[in-house]
Amino acid sequence: MSNSFGKLFTLTTFGESHGPAIGGVIDGCPAGIDLDLEAVQSQLDRRKPGQSKITTQRKEPDQVEFLSGIFEGKTTGTSIGFQIQNTNQKSKDYSHNVDVYRPSHADYTYDQKYGVRDHRGGGRSSARETANWIVGGAVAKEIIKGIKITAFTSSVGEIFIDKPYQELDFSQIEQNMVRCADPVTAEKMIEHIGEIKKQGDTVGGTITCVIQNVPIGLGEPIFDKLHAAMGHAMLSINAVKGFEYGSGFCGARMKGSDHNDLFNQDGSTQTNLSGGIQGGISNGMDIYFRVAFKPVATLIQKQDTIDAKGNKVEMQGRGRHDPCVVPRAVPIVEALSAMVMADFYLLSKAKSGL
Amino acid sequence: MSNSFGKLFTLTTFGESHGPAIGGVIDGCPAGIDLDLEAVQSQLDRRKPGQSKITTQRKEPDQVEFLSGIFEGKTTGTSIGFQIQNTNQKSKDYSHNVDVYRPSHADYTYDQKYGVRDHRGGGRSSARETANWIVGGAVAKEIIKGIKITAFTSSVGEIFIDKPYQELDFSQIEQNMVRCADPVTAEKMIEHIGEIKKQGDTVGGTITCVIQNVPIGLGEPIFDKLHAAMGHAMLSINAVKGFEYGSGFCGARMKGSDHNDLFNQDGSTQTNLSGGIQGGISNGMDIYFRVAFKPVATLIQKQDTIDAKGNKVEMQGRGRHDPCVVPRAVPIVEALSAMVMADFYLLSKAKSGL
Amino acid sequence: MSNSFGKLFTLTTFGESHGPAIGGVIDGCPAGIDLDLEAVQSQLDRRKPGQSKITTQRKEPDQVEFLSGIFEGKTTGTSIGFQIQNTNQKSKDYSHNVDVYRPSHADYTYDQKYGVRDHRGGGRSSARETANWIVGGAVAKEIIKGIKITAFTSSVGEIFIDKPYQELDFSQIEQNMVRCADPVTAEKMIEHIGEIKKQGDTVGGTITCVIQNVPIGLGEPIFDKLHAAMGHAMLSINAVKGFEYGSGFCGARMKGSDHNDLFNQDGSTQTNLSGGIQGGISNGMDIYFRVAFKPVATLIQKQDTIDAKGNKVEMQGRGRHDPCVVPRAVPIVEALSAMVMADFYLLSKAKSGL
Amino acid sequence: MSNSFGKLFTLTTFGESHGPAIGGVIDGCPAGIDLDLEAVQSQLDRRKPGQSKITTQRKEPDQVEFLSGIFEGKTTGTSIGFQIQNTNQKSKDYSHNVDVYRPSHADYTYDQKYGVRDHRGGGRSSARETANWIVGGAVAKEIIKGIKITAFTSSVGEIFIDKPYQELDFSQIEQNMVRCADPVTAEKMIEHIGEIKKQGDTVGGTITCVIQNVPIGLGEPIFDKLHAAMGHAMLSINAVKGFEYGSGFCGARMKGSDHNDLFNQDGSTQTNLSGGIQGGISNGMDIYFRVAFKPVATLIQKQDTIDAKGNKVEMQGRGRHDPCVVPRAVPIVEALSAMVMADFYLLSKAKSGL
């Protein structure tokens, strides 16, 4: 079931970039939840293209339609089907790609694995799929209402926020088009992406996510440690190359005497290099992690590549593409985080106090 | 099923550090595989403590006993049960920990989540569990015989190998006690760990893993991308704080024009910043990734902490502990990698050419 | 994932009787299968209501729309989304049921379990869901082309076929409106259902299913024995009260010396009381089983019942209902059988000959 | 994971009849449960052979050893490993079977599927596996303490109890060696089995199981209806050919006006042909079902059969076998029922009242 996500709260998805619709089935959502459909839609709007001069100018309304599982505004405990029509497919933008393998895309591997491939806009490998995740995440958030999940762009290329997240004002994130929590850095990022775009090039970046007000005890060792499931989720996002939580790769350079988080008497810790998770279980401190995105592979530059017969060909991206995917990925990181947290919340409930 | 790993090739484990035994059940291993029990045992021997002056001096024979699923040297296609006796438990080493929460261990979170806890040696949260994984990995390797998996210590604290893996001689790895692929760096690491040990301190590090001779087409998008499953596996290892593959976090600083892997006419790529995986599916190039380990939390130093009642107490590690866990984790990284690869190999077979 | 069916070939469904649409996601279908959309639709047409004077006169076009996973007529190996619009909902037929618990329906249990309930037409508990299964089954059939699955009505009330299936002419099944493989018995059944309908009553019955040309070796002991998975599937159908395969309940009255199936020299057996499965694995002989359906609970008669507040009320079915559900369930039994067989076929492939 | 049972409360098993041990891993058992190890053992003792003159005279102590997951008498929430040594294997009893396919056993299908086979005592296909299930069931019972599960032999060959279960005195069940709830019928059964045994023959029978004090709301439609999961469990037992619940196959002969269970004002029903489950969800009434067992295939008579090369051979059972397996299967039915109920109880908890 490689198109399903989660154990108790699950999302099963379908859809190609240029088919009639994408969508999915949310299973395991408890009954009786007031579902604010406008809130769901507003999350989708955060992800959709065409929001600013630094994102693709492709316009898609991305209107979610719920088909089941909700009655008179409340979830009924049955599976929630939904779909999002693909209304603005310009398949002909991709007609020149029928037999061409775009470098660092999934064209070659899909073709080798499956033998057939919907080449239009990347087909199933397109990031259009992530719109489904936004819907799943928006429903998940209703299950874990007290938990606060905040993601933001923490670096673009070599430009990064050089403050700990505790010093940032999260209310700034949606105030700038890169979704950076630091306004000054945001300006630099926007300028940099603008330059990259002019070059027909793209640039990578990182997203930091902070999860606050987490109940103690979420996570299911040995193989469903909270951070392992979270890493799995983040590594499922298109273009992600790395995941670290708490001290992350920096922690690998440290000594134990510097790294250990000493306890306060109430069980909280004085530092939080653990990143809110110990032994795979949340300890009530903030969970925070960082996700690395490679630069978008589609360039508005000429590139040498091959076609399906192994002939050398020259290609140039002609579609409408993002020079930097990171700002639009911010709500995706939040959505997947919400699904992971909701899933573990339900798992935890199953086993608690008989 | 939080104690199960994998989808078709699965390992389900049990066992606490100081119980009578640890062990597990391997399900989904195809029938007819010649299982070299000595090869399995030799993998376990690579992980076991007491191998050198820089590891814990705890001695455990770690002898695996297979209980089912093998008949006259061949797997029978039925589930393979196995156990490893815990023969050298010095539980009294931990008797002083009954009510003490060790900093940056899982004592506090296990107690909060479950209400009861086997405090001896960390109980279920102990890295002793990883011996089970070695057994699973050794069986998995028999399924994917052509695939070559090599892990090595790539950094300890601030000391790191400053060459690409292609310039390293993997035959050097087992020639030094830190399992570093570069002999000169190995010497520095050993010296550094020796100093750290004298201080009663610990130090983190990273492991790099390279997987070669990979068939094209392994990986099951959307939610079982090969690298996402691999990341999940690696993040399940005790003390791991981060995972990156291919260009990883460095890739997030790059431009697309530098990052894209251009094709050769045979479908291979001129560079391999993708890390052998595109769109979640292996492309036949080397897979490589890096795993970050925090420093071991048990110090042979005095630390302030609290007990289960919230009283301040002072503690000092008295058990036999590793100053740096990374060298012993090398075979663990390989074992989990083998299980992931075997699982995806079987999944791939299920769906190929009707 | 209680709305998902299968392990490798899976169907995840959604939809209420009177919502905008029902549908689902088929995951795990291999790539490269020619999918005959008209054949799928013709299976749906076999199930749809209003086909004859003995079924409900409700008219629903039940037109399936595929939304993904198929490109230029072939499956692509990605998930297949589909939906069936609910076009002929007469919700007001059910408005009198808002707070009434219909006897032997799921109204009471859904209300008790979930607290909220889409009361219109049974909501999620409606047999309308089975239209989704027809779609899943039609796709599954393409995976196991050589295997022949035939179901037929074997009894209605006290009227039953008194011949072994080997003496029946399966080409007769679709020639009569009860889908009985014996024309003479069919006439009696039709007459009986007509009488029952006049009384505003309903009647139960059984379906026999025969699966031929089965490869040897399908089935995954210990807990996914082929017949156990088949039983699970059949017991998932609305109104099913029992499942037996091979000698079934009759076998429980027999002696071993009468029951054992002696071998021919080619491995086939002289008798087949085993029902084509031994130890949970197909042995190449015909698989056959029988499924018991209770009478439809909705009567066009007055019945005493209660409402959600525990008040006594009198009710009478006013919707358009089947006096006997068995004939329309014949393609459903075939569809679920096909999904089970396809799933085990893929599982078997995963593990065979490395 | 074909050797795993359950979704949240899971049992994963291993073991062949004549290997060193059988055993398993129970995952998902909540923490803090007082586990009465003697109660577990006493359940095992109910199943073990050699209890009376009508069962096999094979003697096995069947002593369960718990290896993890329990600390100071309480479950810790971690996985519970256990094993049962095979102490009384008389493998030479089976040496004559190396290449012989016993009729109506799983020898042929295992050999065809896997290519290799542990022929001793049926290997993995032996009912010895069910001892593992007793352990799982005994732990499960601690989770659902208020629910009362009672199974008994309801028929042997043509001899059956002709009273509804409500008129039976369940305290009689363990008072006779066939575990029949009616003492007079028990005598007849015992006499009949004695005669069958003298003939070197075997006989089938049925077990009825009644589950009382069931909470309303257990069961997870659409594909994990309570009775579908229960049927799957029962059909997993060696020699089972059929499952029916509530009115079962009799219900298929009835009219709706006779079959419907009318409500009392408190939501209970005046009759219970539904068998305590409506729409796949428990309604609080007694759950009851019946399981059909074929006669044991091993006869102490000469039978014609074939060997692995297709040669005709004559064979005669020489091991120690049961003439009727039903009495010893009574605790197995209870154990699997307990596991199903515990699993659904935990699933239900996960989703209830946020």
Short mmCIF file of N, CA and C in Angstrom, two decimals, chain A residues 40-122:
data_model
loop_
_atom_site.label_atom_id
_atom_site.label_comp_id
_atom_site.label_asym_id
_atom_site.label_seq_id
_atom_site.Cartn_x
_atom_site.Cartn_y
_atom_site.Cartn_z
N VAL A 40 -9.81 24.22 5.69
CA VAL A 40 -9.12 23.28 4.82
C VAL A 40 -8.72 23.97 3.51
N GLN A 41 -9.70 24.67 2.93
CA GLN A 41 -9.44 25.33 1.66
C GLN A 41 -8.34 26.38 1.81
N SER A 42 -8.33 27.07 2.94
CA SER A 42 -7.32 28.13 3.10
C SER A 42 -5.92 27.53 3.21
N GLN A 43 -5.81 26.31 3.73
CA GLN A 43 -4.52 25.64 3.72
C GLN A 43 -4.09 25.32 2.29
N LEU A 44 -5.06 24.84 1.51
CA LEU A 44 -4.75 24.56 0.10
C LEU A 44 -4.31 25.83 -0.62
N ASP A 45 -4.95 26.92 -0.29
CA ASP A 45 -4.60 28.18 -0.95
C ASP A 45 -3.17 28.58 -0.64
N ARG A 46 -2.70 28.22 0.55
CA ARG A 46 -1.31 28.54 0.90
C ARG A 46 -0.32 27.80 -0.01
N ARG A 47 -0.69 26.63 -0.43
CA ARG A 47 0.22 25.82 -1.25
C ARG A 47 0.14 26.14 -2.73
N LYS A 48 -1.00 26.66 -3.17
CA LYS A 48 -1.24 26.70 -4.61
C LYS A 48 -0.27 27.63 -5.33
N PRO A 49 -0.06 27.36 -6.58
CA PRO A 49 0.90 28.16 -7.34
C PRO A 49 0.32 29.53 -7.67
N GLY A 50 1.19 30.38 -8.18
CA GLY A 50 0.73 31.68 -8.65
C GLY A 50 0.47 32.68 -7.55
N GLN A 51 1.02 32.45 -6.37
CA GLN A 51 0.74 33.35 -5.26
C GLN A 51 1.61 34.60 -5.26
N SER A 52 2.77 34.52 -5.87
CA SER A 52 3.65 35.68 -5.84
C SER A 52 4.58 35.64 -7.02
N LYS A 53 5.34 36.69 -7.18
CA LYS A 53 6.22 36.79 -8.35
C LYS A 53 7.35 35.76 -8.31
N ILE A 54 7.62 35.19 -7.13
CA ILE A 54 8.72 34.22 -7.09
C ILE A 54 8.26 32.77 -7.22
N THR A 55 6.97 32.56 -7.39
CA THR A 55 6.53 31.18 -7.62
C THR A 55 6.05 31.05 -9.05
N THR A 56 5.79 29.81 -9.44
CA THR A 56 5.27 29.57 -10.79
C THR A 56 4.01 30.39 -11.01
N GLN A 57 3.81 30.85 -12.23
CA GLN A 57 2.63 31.66 -12.54
C GLN A 57 1.43 30.80 -12.94
N ARG A 58 1.63 29.47 -12.89
CA ARG A 58 0.52 28.57 -13.16
C ARG A 58 -0.61 28.89 -12.19
N LYS A 59 -1.82 28.94 -12.69
CA LYS A 59 -2.97 29.25 -11.82
C LYS A 59 -3.84 28.01 -11.71
N GLU A 60 -4.03 27.55 -10.52
CA GLU A 60 -4.96 26.44 -10.32
C GLU A 60 -5.83 26.79 -9.13
N PRO A 61 -7.14 26.66 -9.28
CA PRO A 61 -7.98 27.03 -8.14
C PRO A 61 -7.81 26.04 -6.99
N ASP A 62 -7.47 24.79 -7.28
CA ASP A 62 -7.25 23.79 -6.22
C ASP A 62 -8.38 23.78 -5.22
N GLN A 63 -9.55 23.55 -5.74
CA GLN A 63 -10.74 23.55 -4.89
C GLN A 63 -11.01 22.11 -4.43
N VAL A 64 -10.99 21.88 -3.14
CA VAL A 64 -11.24 20.52 -2.65
C VAL A 64 -12.74 20.27 -2.56
N GLU A 65 -13.15 19.09 -3.00
CA GLU A 65 -14.54 18.65 -2.82
C GLU A 65 -14.53 17.42 -1.93
N PHE A 66 -15.28 17.49 -0.85
CA PHE A 66 -15.42 16.32 0.01
C PHE A 66 -16.61 15.49 -0.47
N LEU A 67 -16.40 14.19 -0.54
CA LEU A 67 -17.41 13.31 -1.14
C LEU A 67 -18.08 12.39 -0.14
N SER A 68 -17.54 12.30 1.05
CA SER A 68 -18.11 11.36 2.03
C SER A 68 -17.52 11.63 3.40
N GLY A 69 -18.08 10.98 4.40
CA GLY A 69 -17.48 10.98 5.73
C GLY A 69 -17.79 12.20 6.57
N ILE A 70 -18.53 13.13 5.99
CA ILE A 70 -18.90 14.34 6.72
C ILE A 70 -20.40 14.52 6.58
N PHE A 71 -21.07 14.76 7.68
CA PHE A 71 -22.52 14.91 7.63
C PHE A 71 -22.90 16.09 8.53
N GLU A 72 -23.56 17.01 7.92
CA GLU A 72 -23.97 18.21 8.66
C GLU A 72 -22.79 18.83 9.40
N GLY A 73 -21.63 18.90 8.69
CA GLY A 73 -20.47 19.60 9.22
C GLY A 73 -19.59 18.82 10.16
N LYS A 74 -19.99 17.59 10.47
CA LYS A 74 -19.20 16.80 11.40
C LYS A 74 -18.69 15.53 10.72
N THR A 75 -17.51 15.10 11.13
CA THR A 75 -17.03 13.81 10.65
C THR A 75 -17.90 12.71 11.25
N THR A 76 -18.11 11.66 10.46
CA THR A 76 -19.00 10.58 10.90
C THR A 76 -18.25 9.33 11.33
N GLY A 77 -16.90 9.37 11.27
CA GLY A 77 -16.13 8.18 11.62
C GLY A 77 -15.94 7.25 10.44
N THR A 78 -16.58 7.53 9.33
CA THR A 78 -16.39 6.72 8.13
C THR A 78 -15.32 7.38 7.26
N SER A 79 -14.89 6.69 6.24
CA SER A 79 -13.79 7.21 5.44
C SER A 79 -14.20 8.48 4.69
N ILE A 80 -13.27 9.40 4.60
CA ILE A 80 -13.51 10.71 3.99
C ILE A 80 -12.87 10.72 2.60
N GLY A 81 -13.71 10.68 1.58
CA GLY A 81 -13.20 10.78 0.22
C GLY A 81 -13.18 12.22 -0.24
N PHE A 82 -12.19 12.58 -1.01
CA PHE A 82 -12.14 13.95 -1.53
C PHE A 82 -11.44 13.96 -2.86
N GLN A 83 -11.66 15.01 -3.63
CA GLN A 83 -10.92 15.17 -4.88
C GLN A 83 -10.68 16.65 -5.16
N ILE A 84 -9.67 16.88 -5.97
CA ILE A 84 -9.33 18.23 -6.43
C ILE A 84 -9.21 18.12 -7.95
N GLN A 85 -10.07 18.81 -8.65
CA GLN A 85 -10.02 18.76 -10.12
C GLN A 85 -8.72 19.39 -10.63
N ASN A 86 -8.20 18.82 -11.68
CA ASN A 86 -7.09 19.44 -12.40
C ASN A 86 -7.68 20.30 -13.50
N THR A 87 -7.75 21.60 -13.25
CA THR A 87 -8.50 22.44 -14.19
C THR A 87 -7.61 23.17 -15.16
N ASN A 88 -6.33 23.29 -14.83
CA ASN A 88 -5.50 24.16 -15.65
C ASN A 88 -4.30 23.40 -16.22
N GLN A 89 -4.60 22.20 -16.72
CA GLN A 89 -3.50 21.42 -17.27
C GLN A 89 -3.14 21.96 -18.64
N LYS A 90 -1.92 22.35 -18.80
CA LYS A 90 -1.44 22.69 -20.14
C LYS A 90 -0.55 21.55 -20.61
N SER A 91 -1.18 20.45 -20.96
CA SER A 91 -0.40 19.25 -21.28
C SER A 91 0.53 19.50 -22.44
N LYS A 92 0.15 20.41 -23.29
CA LYS A 92 1.01 20.60 -24.45
C LYS A 92 2.35 21.21 -24.06
N ASP A 93 2.39 21.88 -22.89
CA ASP A 93 3.69 22.32 -22.37
C ASP A 93 4.65 21.15 -22.25
N TYR A 94 4.09 19.96 -22.13
CA TYR A 94 4.92 18.79 -21.89
C TYR A 94 5.02 17.86 -23.08
N SER A 95 4.33 18.22 -24.16
CA SER A 95 4.30 17.31 -25.29
C SER A 95 5.70 17.07 -25.85
N HIS A 96 6.58 18.04 -25.68
CA HIS A 96 7.94 17.85 -26.16
C HIS A 96 8.73 16.89 -25.26
N ASN A 97 8.14 16.50 -24.16
CA ASN A 97 8.84 15.62 -23.22
C ASN A 97 8.47 14.16 -23.36
N VAL A 98 7.64 13.85 -24.33
CA VAL A 98 7.10 12.50 -24.40
C VAL A 98 8.18 11.45 -24.20
N ASP A 99 9.25 11.61 -24.92
CA ASP A 99 10.27 10.57 -24.86
C ASP A 99 11.58 11.08 -24.26
N VAL A 100 11.54 12.25 -23.71
CA VAL A 100 12.77 12.84 -23.19
C VAL A 100 12.85 12.60 -21.68
N TYR A 101 14.02 12.19 -21.22
CA TYR A 101 14.24 12.03 -19.78
C TYR A 101 14.85 13.32 -19.24
N ARG A 102 14.09 14.05 -18.45
CA ARG A 102 14.62 15.28 -17.89
C ARG A 102 15.64 14.95 -16.79
N PRO A 103 16.79 15.61 -16.78
CA PRO A 103 17.81 15.29 -15.77
C PRO A 103 17.29 15.52 -14.35
N SER A 104 17.63 14.62 -13.47
CA SER A 104 17.29 14.69 -12.04
C SER A 104 15.79 14.76 -11.76
N HIS A 105 15.00 14.38 -12.76
CA HIS A 105 13.59 14.12 -12.53
C HIS A 105 13.39 12.60 -12.40
N ALA A 106 12.15 12.17 -12.26
CA ALA A 106 11.86 10.75 -12.11
C ALA A 106 11.44 10.09 -13.41
N ASP A 107 11.63 10.79 -14.53
CA ASP A 107 11.18 10.23 -15.82
C ASP A 107 11.83 8.88 -16.11
N TYR A 108 13.15 8.86 -15.95
CA TYR A 108 13.90 7.66 -16.29
C TYR A 108 13.53 6.49 -15.36
N THR A 109 13.49 6.76 -14.07
CA THR A 109 13.23 5.66 -13.14
C THR A 109 11.80 5.14 -13.25
N TYR A 110 10.82 6.03 -13.44
CA TYR A 110 9.45 5.56 -13.65
C TYR A 110 9.37 4.70 -14.91
N ASP A 111 10.01 5.14 -15.95
CA ASP A 111 9.96 4.39 -17.20
C ASP A 111 10.60 3.03 -17.04
N GLN A 112 11.73 2.98 -16.35
CA GLN A 112 12.42 1.72 -16.15
C GLN A 112 11.62 0.79 -15.24
N LYS A 113 11.01 1.35 -14.22
CA LYS A 113 10.29 0.51 -13.26
C LYS A 113 8.98 0.01 -13.82
N TYR A 114 8.22 0.90 -14.43
CA TYR A 114 6.84 0.56 -14.79
C TYR A 114 6.67 0.23 -16.27
N GLY A 115 7.61 0.68 -17.12
CA GLY A 115 7.48 0.39 -18.54
C GLY A 115 6.55 1.36 -19.26
N VAL A 116 5.56 1.85 -18.55
CA VAL A 116 4.71 2.90 -19.11
C VAL A 116 4.74 4.09 -18.16
N ARG A 117 4.36 5.26 -18.69
CA ARG A 117 4.54 6.46 -17.88
C ARG A 117 3.64 7.55 -18.45
N ASP A 118 2.94 8.22 -17.56
CA ASP A 118 2.22 9.42 -17.95
C ASP A 118 3.23 10.56 -17.89
N HIS A 119 3.74 10.96 -19.05
CA HIS A 119 4.85 11.91 -19.09
C HIS A 119 4.41 13.34 -18.81
N ARG A 120 3.11 13.59 -18.83
CA ARG A 120 2.63 14.97 -18.78
C ARG A 120 2.86 15.58 -17.40
N GLY A 121 3.75 16.50 -17.31
CA GLY A 121 3.98 17.22 -16.05
C GLY A 121 4.53 16.36 -14.95
N GLY A 122 5.16 15.26 -15.32
CA GLY A 122 5.73 14.38 -14.30
C GLY A 122 4.77 13.30 -13.85
#
